[in-house]
Amino acid sequence: MSNASYKIAVLTGDGIAPEVMAEARKVLDIIEKKFDTTFNYDEQLVGGAAIDATGQALPAETLAACEKADAILFGSVGGPKWESLPPAEQPERAALLPLRKHFGLFANLRPSICFPSLTQASPVKEDRIEGGFDVLCVRELTGGLYFGEPKEIRTEDGEQVAIDTMVYKASEIERIARIAFKAAQGRDGRLTSIDKANVLQNGVLWRQVVEQVAKDFPDVKLDHLYVDNAAMQLVARPKTFDVVLAENLFGDILSDEMAMITGSLGMLSSASLGESKGDGLYFGMFEPSGGTAPDIAGQGIANPVAQILSVAMMLRFSFGMNEAADAIDAAVKATIDAGYRTGDIYSGDEGTQKVGTVEMGDAICSQLS
Ligand code: IPM
Ligand code: MG
């Protein structure tokens, strides 16, 4: 075994984040021993917690720690306490988006997986997702309307006018398309590219570039959907999708829809990756897909699975520890199969028991060791 060591910037954040991060750390402790690896943690403030302590959502010290790290393990940021701040100072805008941009994390991978034993939790009719739902959303994360300039509210002819700019370079479309095609090769070989080519110039170019990239991946079956139709097809025939590729805003919206189809946001992880470092590994930020769930924070009932699966993604994409990542994925599945359910996924089925955050984490840890 490797005896390698990795530096992890741990940015925990707000709401339920401290509780679920604690469980993720327990998992990392086991991996460390089992796979003869050393993890060096650099814990830093981010989001609302950082605003309270320093006045800034992303203090310079936090950014510096991330720069020195091999990967960022992120919790979630934001909550009602900081919602009345000016938009530019709010945790999401002032911490999350700058982190993505600063590190060029253009590739956002969001697996939406509904385990066969959890299909009841889905709001979609059970026959439509029978056997489970397993779709990977590949979302472009550093372009489009989120970052295009100009971006402002200005006064024209005596009234306020808001402007956001949707802009994509062909090279930005190409690099995210390549990630999506490669992901499809490693899965079921099907890719659905999303655009709005019937209205937007961005959509026309998007489709053109994706078609061009497709020539390098003849083994992947590509189709295109307009975003409005995609939103509909996802609930109508969820099981027929494999990999979905979308620009930033469309990916934001559709990935929430996919998450809801699984019925349990507390189970979903995500990875935001930059360019490959050449060795097949990526610098990245790994975080649960769900938010800070302020309504249940501090009660010990949050589902830690999303944060734990984010650890697995970090091991896989940033450290190349595929075996350890597989072990975590399997431990989570075994724990669900054994009937452990946090409140968000508990429906009173026979053979299941409702547990809290710590018990869920412990159950996963004992499967792992
Ligand atoms: C997400 C979130 C963020 C986004 C917000 C919090 C800025 O919704 O990661 O999907 O829109 O990208
Ligand atoms: Mg979102």
GROMACS .gro file of C-alpha atoms and ligand atoms in nm:
model
  382
    1MET     CA    1   0.000   0.000   0.000
    2SER     CA    2   0.087   0.358  -0.066
    3ASN     CA    3   0.185   0.532   0.258
    4ALA     CA    4   0.100   0.852   0.077
    5SER     CA    5  -0.005   1.169   0.252
    6TYR     CA    6  -0.258   1.429   0.144
    7LYS     CA    7  -0.345   1.777   0.258
    8ILE     CA    8  -0.717   1.844   0.287
    9ALA     CA    9  -0.862   2.191   0.339
   10VAL     CA   10  -1.173   2.134   0.548
   11LEU     CA   11  -1.428   2.414   0.504
   12THR     CA   12  -1.723   2.310   0.715
   13GLY     CA   13  -1.967   2.601   0.699
   14ASP     CA   14  -2.312   2.641   0.845
   15GLY     CA   15  -2.635   2.472   0.955
   16ILE     CA   16  -2.607   2.093   0.958
   17ALA     CA   17  -2.258   2.106   0.805
   18PRO     CA   18  -2.063   2.064   1.134
   19GLU     CA   19  -2.270   1.758   1.228
   20VAL     CA   20  -2.235   1.577   0.896
   21MET     CA   21  -1.871   1.679   0.855
   22ALA     CA   22  -1.793   1.511   1.189
   23GLU     CA   23  -1.921   1.182   1.047
   24ALA     CA   24  -1.720   1.229   0.727
   25ARG     CA   25  -1.408   1.276   0.939
   26LYS     CA   26  -1.474   0.948   1.119
   27VAL     CA   27  -1.485   0.776   0.782
   28LEU     CA   28  -1.157   0.938   0.683
   29ASP     CA   29  -0.999   0.813   1.008
   30ILE     CA   30  -1.087   0.457   0.913
   31ILE     CA   31  -0.962   0.496   0.556
   32GLU     CA   32  -0.636   0.637   0.687
   33LYS     CA   33  -0.567   0.321   0.887
   34LYS     CA   34  -0.708   0.075   0.640
   35PHE     CA   35  -0.523   0.211   0.340
   36ASP     CA   36  -0.203   0.319   0.510
   37THR     CA   37  -0.245   0.684   0.421
   38THR     CA   38  -0.202   1.007   0.613
   39PHE     CA   39  -0.451   1.290   0.584
   40ASN     CA   40  -0.341   1.633   0.706
   41TYR     CA   41  -0.638   1.856   0.775
   42ASP     CA   42  -0.638   2.232   0.758
   43GLU     CA   43  -0.970   2.347   0.907
   44GLN     CA   44  -1.080   2.690   0.795
   45LEU     CA   45  -1.378   2.916   0.834
   46VAL     CA   46  -1.619   2.969   0.545
   47GLY     CA   47  -1.966   3.107   0.482
   48GLY     CA   48  -2.184   3.246   0.759
   49ALA     CA   49  -1.951   3.114   1.028
   50ALA     CA   50  -1.668   3.309   0.867
   51ILE     CA   51  -1.882   3.622   0.836
   52ASP     CA   52  -1.961   3.605   1.208
   53ALA     CA   53  -1.596   3.557   1.304
   54THR     CA   54  -1.416   3.778   1.051
   55GLY     CA   55  -1.675   3.981   0.859
   56GLN     CA   56  -1.599   3.793   0.537
   57ALA     CA   57  -1.750   3.479   0.389
   58LEU     CA   58  -1.420   3.372   0.233
   59PRO     CA   59  -1.133   3.506   0.443
   60ALA     CA   60  -0.792   3.534   0.275
   61GLU     CA   61  -0.657   3.277   0.518
   62THR     CA   62  -0.916   3.023   0.405
   63LEU     CA   63  -0.831   3.079   0.040
   64ALA     CA   64  -0.460   3.046   0.117
   65ALA     CA   65  -0.520   2.714   0.293
   66CYS     CA   66  -0.711   2.586  -0.009
   67GLU     CA   67  -0.424   2.685  -0.233
   68LYS     CA   68  -0.184   2.472  -0.031
   69ALA     CA   69  -0.418   2.173  -0.019
   70ASP     CA   70  -0.456   1.871  -0.247
   71ALA     CA   71  -0.835   1.898  -0.226
   72ILE     CA   72  -1.110   2.095  -0.055
   73LEU     CA   73  -1.367   1.911   0.152
   74PHE     CA   74  -1.659   2.149   0.172
   75GLY     CA   75  -1.969   2.146   0.390
   76SER     CA   76  -2.251   2.381   0.298
   77VAL     CA   77  -2.289   2.753   0.355
   78GLY     CA   78  -2.570   2.997   0.420
   79GLY     CA   79  -2.882   3.034   0.630
   80PRO     CA   80  -3.153   3.278   0.736
   81LYS     CA   81  -2.913   3.464   0.962
   82TRP     CA   82  -2.718   3.598   0.664
   83GLU     CA   83  -3.001   3.636   0.413
   84SER     CA   84  -3.056   4.003   0.489
   85LEU     CA   85  -2.698   4.096   0.400
   86PRO     CA   86  -2.644   4.271   0.066
   87PRO     CA   87  -2.646   3.999  -0.206
   88ALA     CA   88  -2.275   4.037  -0.282
   89GLU     CA   89  -2.186   3.962   0.082
   90GLN     CA   90  -2.407   3.656   0.130
   91PRO     CA   91  -2.229   3.325   0.196
   92GLU     CA   92  -2.327   3.157  -0.131
   93ARG     CA   93  -2.224   3.443  -0.353
   94ALA     CA   94  -1.926   3.557  -0.154
   95ALA     CA   95  -1.772   3.214  -0.078
   96LEU     CA   96  -1.895   2.939  -0.307
   97LEU     CA   97  -1.886   3.117  -0.642
   98PRO     CA   98  -1.545   3.280  -0.586
   99LEU     CA   99  -1.399   2.943  -0.482
  100ARG     CA  100  -1.527   2.782  -0.802
  101LYS     CA  101  -1.392   3.064  -1.015
  102HIS     CA  102  -1.060   3.105  -0.835
  103PHE     CA  103  -0.966   2.741  -0.875
  104GLY     CA  104  -1.113   2.706  -1.225
  105LEU     CA  105  -1.347   2.429  -1.109
  106PHE     CA  106  -1.539   2.413  -1.435
  107ALA     CA  107  -1.660   2.053  -1.415
  108ASN     CA  108  -1.935   1.980  -1.168
  109LEU     CA  109  -2.027   1.613  -1.135
  110ARG     CA  110  -2.353   1.543  -0.956
  111PRO     CA  111  -2.452   1.180  -0.935
  112SER     CA  112  -2.821   1.133  -0.865
  113ILE     CA  113  -2.867   0.784  -0.738
  114CYS     CA  114  -3.175   0.633  -0.584
  115PHE     CA  115  -3.104   0.296  -0.430
  116PRO     CA  116  -3.362   0.033  -0.525
  117SER     CA  117  -3.461   0.005  -0.157
  118LEU     CA  118  -3.534   0.379  -0.138
  119THR     CA  119  -3.759   0.424  -0.441
  120GLN     CA  120  -4.049   0.490  -0.200
  121ALA     CA  121  -3.889   0.819  -0.102
  122SER     CA  122  -3.920   0.947  -0.459
  123PRO     CA  123  -4.217   1.168  -0.549
  124VAL     CA  124  -4.215   1.002  -0.894
  125LYS     CA  125  -4.455   0.707  -0.938
  126GLU     CA  126  -4.275   0.396  -0.824
  127ASP     CA  127  -4.309   0.204  -1.151
  128ARG     CA  128  -4.119   0.480  -1.328
  129ILE     CA  129  -3.810   0.442  -1.115
  130GLU     CA  130  -3.844   0.078  -1.024
  131GLY     CA  131  -3.501  -0.076  -0.982
  132GLY     CA  132  -3.354   0.264  -0.896
  133PHE     CA  133  -3.250   0.582  -1.068
  134ASP     CA  134  -2.888   0.649  -1.154
  135VAL     CA  135  -2.804   0.958  -1.357
  136LEU     CA  136  -2.488   1.166  -1.362
  137CYS     CA  137  -2.534   1.537  -1.419
  138VAL     CA  138  -2.224   1.701  -1.568
  139ARG     CA  139  -2.270   2.073  -1.517
  140GLU     CA  140  -2.044   2.347  -1.651
  141LEU     CA  141  -1.959   2.554  -1.344
  142THR     CA  142  -1.749   2.860  -1.426
  143GLY     CA  143  -1.920   3.015  -1.728
  144GLY     CA  144  -2.253   3.127  -1.864
  145LEU     CA  145  -2.491   3.359  -1.682
  146TYR     CA  146  -2.323   3.306  -1.346
  147PHE     CA  147  -2.006   3.489  -1.440
  148GLY     CA  148  -2.061   3.670  -1.774
  149GLU     CA  149  -1.999   4.046  -1.786
  150PRO     CA  150  -2.167   4.290  -1.778
  151LYS     CA  151  -2.358   4.180  -1.470
  152GLU     CA  152  -2.529   4.470  -1.301
  153ILE     CA  153  -2.839   4.668  -1.220
  154ARG     CA  154  -2.820   5.013  -1.375
  155THR     CA  155  -3.056   5.299  -1.444
  156GLU     CA  156  -3.172   5.364  -1.799
  157ASP     CA  157  -3.430   5.630  -1.890
  158GLY     CA  158  -3.517   5.670  -1.525
  159GLU     CA  159  -3.583   5.304  -1.446
  160GLN     CA  160  -3.374   5.021  -1.316
  161VAL     CA  161  -3.250   4.761  -1.563
  162ALA     CA  162  -3.092   4.428  -1.468
  163ILE     CA  163  -2.836   4.270  -1.697
  164ASP     CA  164  -2.678   3.927  -1.681
  165THR     CA  165  -2.467   3.806  -1.967
  166MET     CA  166  -2.465   3.453  -2.103
  167VAL     CA  167  -2.136   3.390  -2.272
  168TYR     CA  168  -1.947   3.071  -2.362
  169LYS     CA  169  -1.628   3.025  -2.558
  170ALA     CA  170  -1.612   2.715  -2.779
  171SER     CA  171  -1.314   2.596  -2.573
  172GLU     CA  172  -1.519   2.611  -2.252
  173ILE     CA  173  -1.794   2.401  -2.410
  174GLU     CA  174  -1.543   2.156  -2.551
  175ARG     CA  175  -1.364   2.084  -2.224
  176ILE     CA  176  -1.682   2.014  -2.029
  177ALA     CA  177  -1.819   1.805  -2.317
  178ARG     CA  178  -1.505   1.589  -2.309
  179ILE     CA  179  -1.555   1.526  -1.938
  180ALA     CA  180  -1.916   1.422  -2.003
  181PHE     CA  181  -1.828   1.189  -2.291
  182LYS     CA  182  -1.552   1.026  -2.084
  183ALA     CA  183  -1.794   0.980  -1.795
  184ALA     CA  184  -2.046   0.819  -2.029
  185GLN     CA  185  -1.777   0.579  -2.153
  186GLY     CA  186  -1.726   0.463  -1.796
  187ARG     CA  187  -2.102   0.414  -1.745
  188ASP     CA  188  -2.378   0.306  -1.981
  189GLY     CA  189  -2.242   0.490  -2.285
  190ARG     CA  190  -2.530   0.735  -2.329
  191LEU     CA  191  -2.510   1.113  -2.317
  192THR     CA  192  -2.792   1.366  -2.334
  193SER     CA  193  -2.676   1.720  -2.405
  194ILE     CA  194  -2.904   2.002  -2.294
  195ASP     CA  195  -2.940   2.339  -2.463
  196LYS     CA  196  -3.188   2.598  -2.583
  197ALA     CA  197  -3.068   2.606  -2.943
  198ASN     CA  198  -3.414   2.711  -3.064
  199VAL     CA  199  -3.374   3.048  -2.893
  200LEU     CA  200  -3.021   3.114  -2.767
  201GLN     CA  201  -2.702   3.169  -2.968
  202ASN     CA  202  -2.531   2.997  -2.676
  203GLY     CA  203  -2.741   2.690  -2.751
  204VAL     CA  204  -2.647   2.691  -3.120
  205LEU     CA  205  -2.276   2.696  -3.040
  206TRP     CA  206  -2.320   2.447  -2.756
  207ARG     CA  207  -2.482   2.191  -2.985
  208GLN     CA  208  -2.226   2.248  -3.263
  209VAL     CA  209  -1.928   2.196  -3.031
  210VAL     CA  210  -2.080   1.891  -2.861
  211GLU     CA  211  -2.141   1.734  -3.206
  212GLN     CA  212  -1.779   1.800  -3.294
  213VAL     CA  213  -1.648   1.641  -2.973
  214ALA     CA  214  -1.877   1.342  -3.031
  215LYS     CA  215  -1.661   1.240  -3.328
  216ASP     CA  216  -1.386   1.145  -3.082
  217PHE     CA  217  -1.628   0.923  -2.887
  218PRO     CA  218  -1.800   0.700  -3.143
  219ASP     CA  219  -1.886   0.449  -2.869
  220VAL     CA  220  -2.108   0.701  -2.685
  221LYS     CA  221  -2.466   0.745  -2.802
  222LEU     CA  222  -2.542   1.118  -2.803
  223ASP     CA  223  -2.876   1.291  -2.812
  224HIS     CA  224  -2.983   1.652  -2.759
  225LEU     CA  225  -3.279   1.793  -2.569
  226TYR     CA  226  -3.401   2.148  -2.527
  227VAL     CA  227  -3.390   2.232  -2.160
  228ASP     CA  228  -3.766   2.271  -2.119
  229ASN     CA  229  -3.829   1.934  -2.278
  230ALA     CA  230  -3.552   1.781  -2.067
  231ALA     CA  231  -3.721   1.904  -1.748
  232MET     CA  232  -4.033   1.720  -1.862
  233GLN     CA  233  -3.865   1.401  -1.986
  234LEU     CA  234  -3.671   1.364  -1.661
  235VAL     CA  235  -3.989   1.305  -1.464
  236ALA     CA  236  -4.166   1.124  -1.747
  237ARG     CA  237  -3.894   0.867  -1.817
  238PRO     CA  238  -3.620   0.909  -1.554
  239LYS     CA  239  -3.470   0.564  -1.597
  240THR     CA  240  -3.377   0.620  -1.961
  241PHE     CA  241  -3.110   0.881  -1.879
  242ASP     CA  242  -2.745   0.798  -1.818
  243VAL     CA  243  -2.527   1.113  -1.836
  244VAL     CA  244  -2.677   1.460  -1.873
  245LEU     CA  245  -2.455   1.748  -1.988
  246ALA     CA  246  -2.563   2.106  -1.930
  247GLU     CA  247  -2.433   2.461  -1.908
  248ASN     CA  248  -2.417   2.633  -1.571
  249LEU     CA  249  -2.772   2.760  -1.509
  250PHE     CA  250  -2.952   2.474  -1.684
  251GLY     CA  251  -2.736   2.230  -1.487
  252ASP     CA  252  -2.819   2.409  -1.162
  253ILE     CA  253  -3.190   2.371  -1.227
  254LEU     CA  254  -3.192   2.021  -1.371
  255SER     CA  255  -2.959   1.881  -1.104
  256ASP     CA  256  -3.208   1.988  -0.836
  257GLU     CA  257  -3.483   1.817  -1.033
  258MET     CA  258  -3.275   1.500  -1.057
  259ALA     CA  259  -3.202   1.518  -0.686
  260MET     CA  260  -3.573   1.542  -0.610
  261ILE     CA  261  -3.642   1.241  -0.833
  262THR     CA  262  -3.419   1.036  -0.602
  263GLY     CA  263  -3.631   1.169  -0.317
  264SER     CA  264  -3.342   1.225  -0.081
  265LEU     CA  265  -3.115   1.524  -0.117
  266GLY     CA  266  -2.933   1.406   0.194
  267MET     CA  267  -2.782   1.117  -0.003
  268LEU     CA  268  -2.622   1.310  -0.289
  269SER     CA  269  -2.260   1.416  -0.319
  270SER     CA  270  -2.088   1.631  -0.575
  271ALA     CA  271  -1.745   1.706  -0.713
  272SER     CA  272  -1.625   2.029  -0.870
  273LEU     CA  273  -1.308   1.968  -1.065
  274GLY     CA  274  -1.049   2.176  -1.247
  275GLU     CA  275  -0.826   2.069  -1.537
  276SER     CA  276  -0.667   1.730  -1.489
  277LYS     CA  277  -0.323   1.754  -1.338
  278GLY     CA  278  -0.205   1.519  -1.613
  279ASP     CA  279  -0.194   1.205  -1.399
  280GLY     CA  280  -0.567   1.149  -1.426
  281LEU     CA  281  -0.614   1.330  -1.095
  282TYR     CA  282  -0.787   1.660  -1.033
  283PHE     CA  283  -0.779   1.939  -0.781
  284GLY     CA  284  -1.134   1.967  -0.665
  285MET     CA  285  -1.390   2.074  -0.414
  286PHE     CA  286  -1.620   1.807  -0.277
  287GLU     CA  287  -1.951   1.886  -0.114
  288PRO     CA  288  -2.299   1.754  -0.047
  289SER     CA  289  -2.556   1.853  -0.308
  290GLY     CA  290  -2.802   1.962  -0.042
  291GLY     CA  291  -2.786   2.280   0.155
  292THR     CA  292  -2.739   2.371   0.521
  293ALA     CA  293  -3.093   2.265   0.624
  294PRO     CA  294  -3.114   2.534   0.898
  295ASP     CA  295  -3.453   2.399   1.010
  296ILE     CA  296  -3.296   2.081   1.145
  297ALA     CA  297  -2.949   2.209   1.235
  298GLY     CA  298  -2.817   2.111   1.576
  299GLN     CA  299  -3.074   1.836   1.631
  300GLY     CA  300  -2.853   1.543   1.538
  301ILE     CA  301  -3.097   1.414   1.278
  302ALA     CA  302  -2.935   1.523   0.949
  303ASN     CA  303  -2.834   1.258   0.699
  304PRO     CA  304  -2.452   1.238   0.684
  305VAL     CA  305  -2.445   1.020   0.370
  306ALA     CA  306  -2.402   1.306   0.120
  307GLN     CA  307  -2.098   1.436   0.306
  308ILE     CA  308  -1.955   1.085   0.338
  309LEU     CA  309  -2.006   1.012  -0.033
  310SER     CA  310  -1.834   1.344  -0.106
  311VAL     CA  311  -1.532   1.205   0.076
  312ALA     CA  312  -1.545   0.903  -0.156
  313MET     CA  313  -1.548   1.133  -0.459
  314MET     CA  314  -1.249   1.323  -0.320
  315LEU     CA  315  -1.052   1.001  -0.273
  316ARG     CA  316  -1.138   0.892  -0.627
  317PHE     CA  317  -1.081   1.214  -0.822
  318SER     CA  318  -0.812   1.397  -0.625
  319PHE     CA  319  -0.608   1.116  -0.468
  320GLY     CA  320  -0.666   0.826  -0.707
  321MET     CA  321  -0.771   0.605  -0.413
  322ASN     CA  322  -1.033   0.414  -0.610
  323GLU     CA  323  -1.034   0.110  -0.387
  324ALA     CA  324  -1.099   0.321  -0.078
  325ALA     CA  325  -1.370   0.515  -0.261
  326ASP     CA  326  -1.536   0.191  -0.369
  327ALA     CA  327  -1.521   0.069  -0.009
  328ILE     CA  328  -1.705   0.380   0.115
  329ASP     CA  329  -1.970   0.355  -0.157
  330ALA     CA  330  -2.022  -0.012  -0.068
  331ALA     CA  331  -2.040   0.061   0.306
  332VAL     CA  332  -2.310   0.321   0.248
  333LYS     CA  333  -2.508   0.080   0.033
  334ALA     CA  334  -2.471  -0.197   0.290
  335THR     CA  335  -2.588   0.037   0.567
  336ILE     CA  336  -2.900   0.132   0.370
  337ASP     CA  337  -2.962  -0.233   0.285
  338ALA     CA  338  -2.932  -0.315   0.655
  339GLY     CA  339  -3.227  -0.082   0.718
  340TYR     CA  340  -3.062   0.226   0.871
  341ARG     CA  341  -3.258   0.539   0.781
  342THR     CA  342  -3.225   0.900   0.888
  343GLY     CA  343  -3.555   1.091   0.905
  344ASP     CA  344  -3.533   1.222   0.547
  345ILE     CA  345  -3.537   0.869   0.400
  346TYR     CA  346  -3.742   0.689   0.664
  347SER     CA  347  -4.085   0.572   0.555
  348GLY     CA  348  -4.158   0.318   0.826
  349ASP     CA  349  -4.090   0.011   0.612
  350GLU     CA  350  -4.052  -0.322   0.785
  351GLY     CA  351  -3.691  -0.404   0.859
  352THR     CA  352  -3.586  -0.041   0.876
  353GLN     CA  353  -3.506   0.177   1.175
  354LYS     CA  354  -3.492   0.551   1.216
  355VAL     CA  355  -3.151   0.669   1.336
  356GLY     CA  356  -2.974   0.998   1.401
  357THR     CA  357  -2.668   1.150   1.234
  358VAL     CA  358  -2.413   0.987   1.463
  359GLU     CA  359  -2.573   0.642   1.453
  360MET     CA  360  -2.585   0.655   1.075
  361GLY     CA  361  -2.219   0.755   1.064
  362ASP     CA  362  -2.128   0.480   1.310
  363ALA     CA  363  -2.317   0.220   1.108
  364ILE     CA  364  -2.130   0.318   0.791
  365CYS     CA  365  -1.799   0.314   0.980
  366SER     CA  366  -1.862  -0.032   1.115
  367GLN     CA  367  -1.947  -0.160   0.765
  368LEU     CA  368  -1.622  -0.007   0.650
  369SER     CA  369  -1.400  -0.162   0.916
  370IPM     C1  370  -2.564   2.484  -0.632
  370IPM     C2  371  -2.624   2.602  -0.563
  370IPM     C3  372  -2.543   2.726  -0.596
  370IPM     C4  373  -2.549   2.747  -0.745
  370IPM     C5  374  -2.587   2.853  -0.521
  370IPM     C6  375  -2.590   2.830  -0.371
  370IPM     C7  376  -2.505   2.972  -0.557
  370IPM     O1  377  -2.757   2.616  -0.597
  370IPM     O2  378  -2.446   2.453  -0.609
  370IPM     O3  379  -2.634   2.422  -0.713
  370IPM     O4  380  -2.643   2.811  -0.795
  370IPM     O5  381  -2.459   2.700  -0.816
  371MG      MG  382  -2.836   2.463  -0.718
   0.00000   0.00000   0.00000
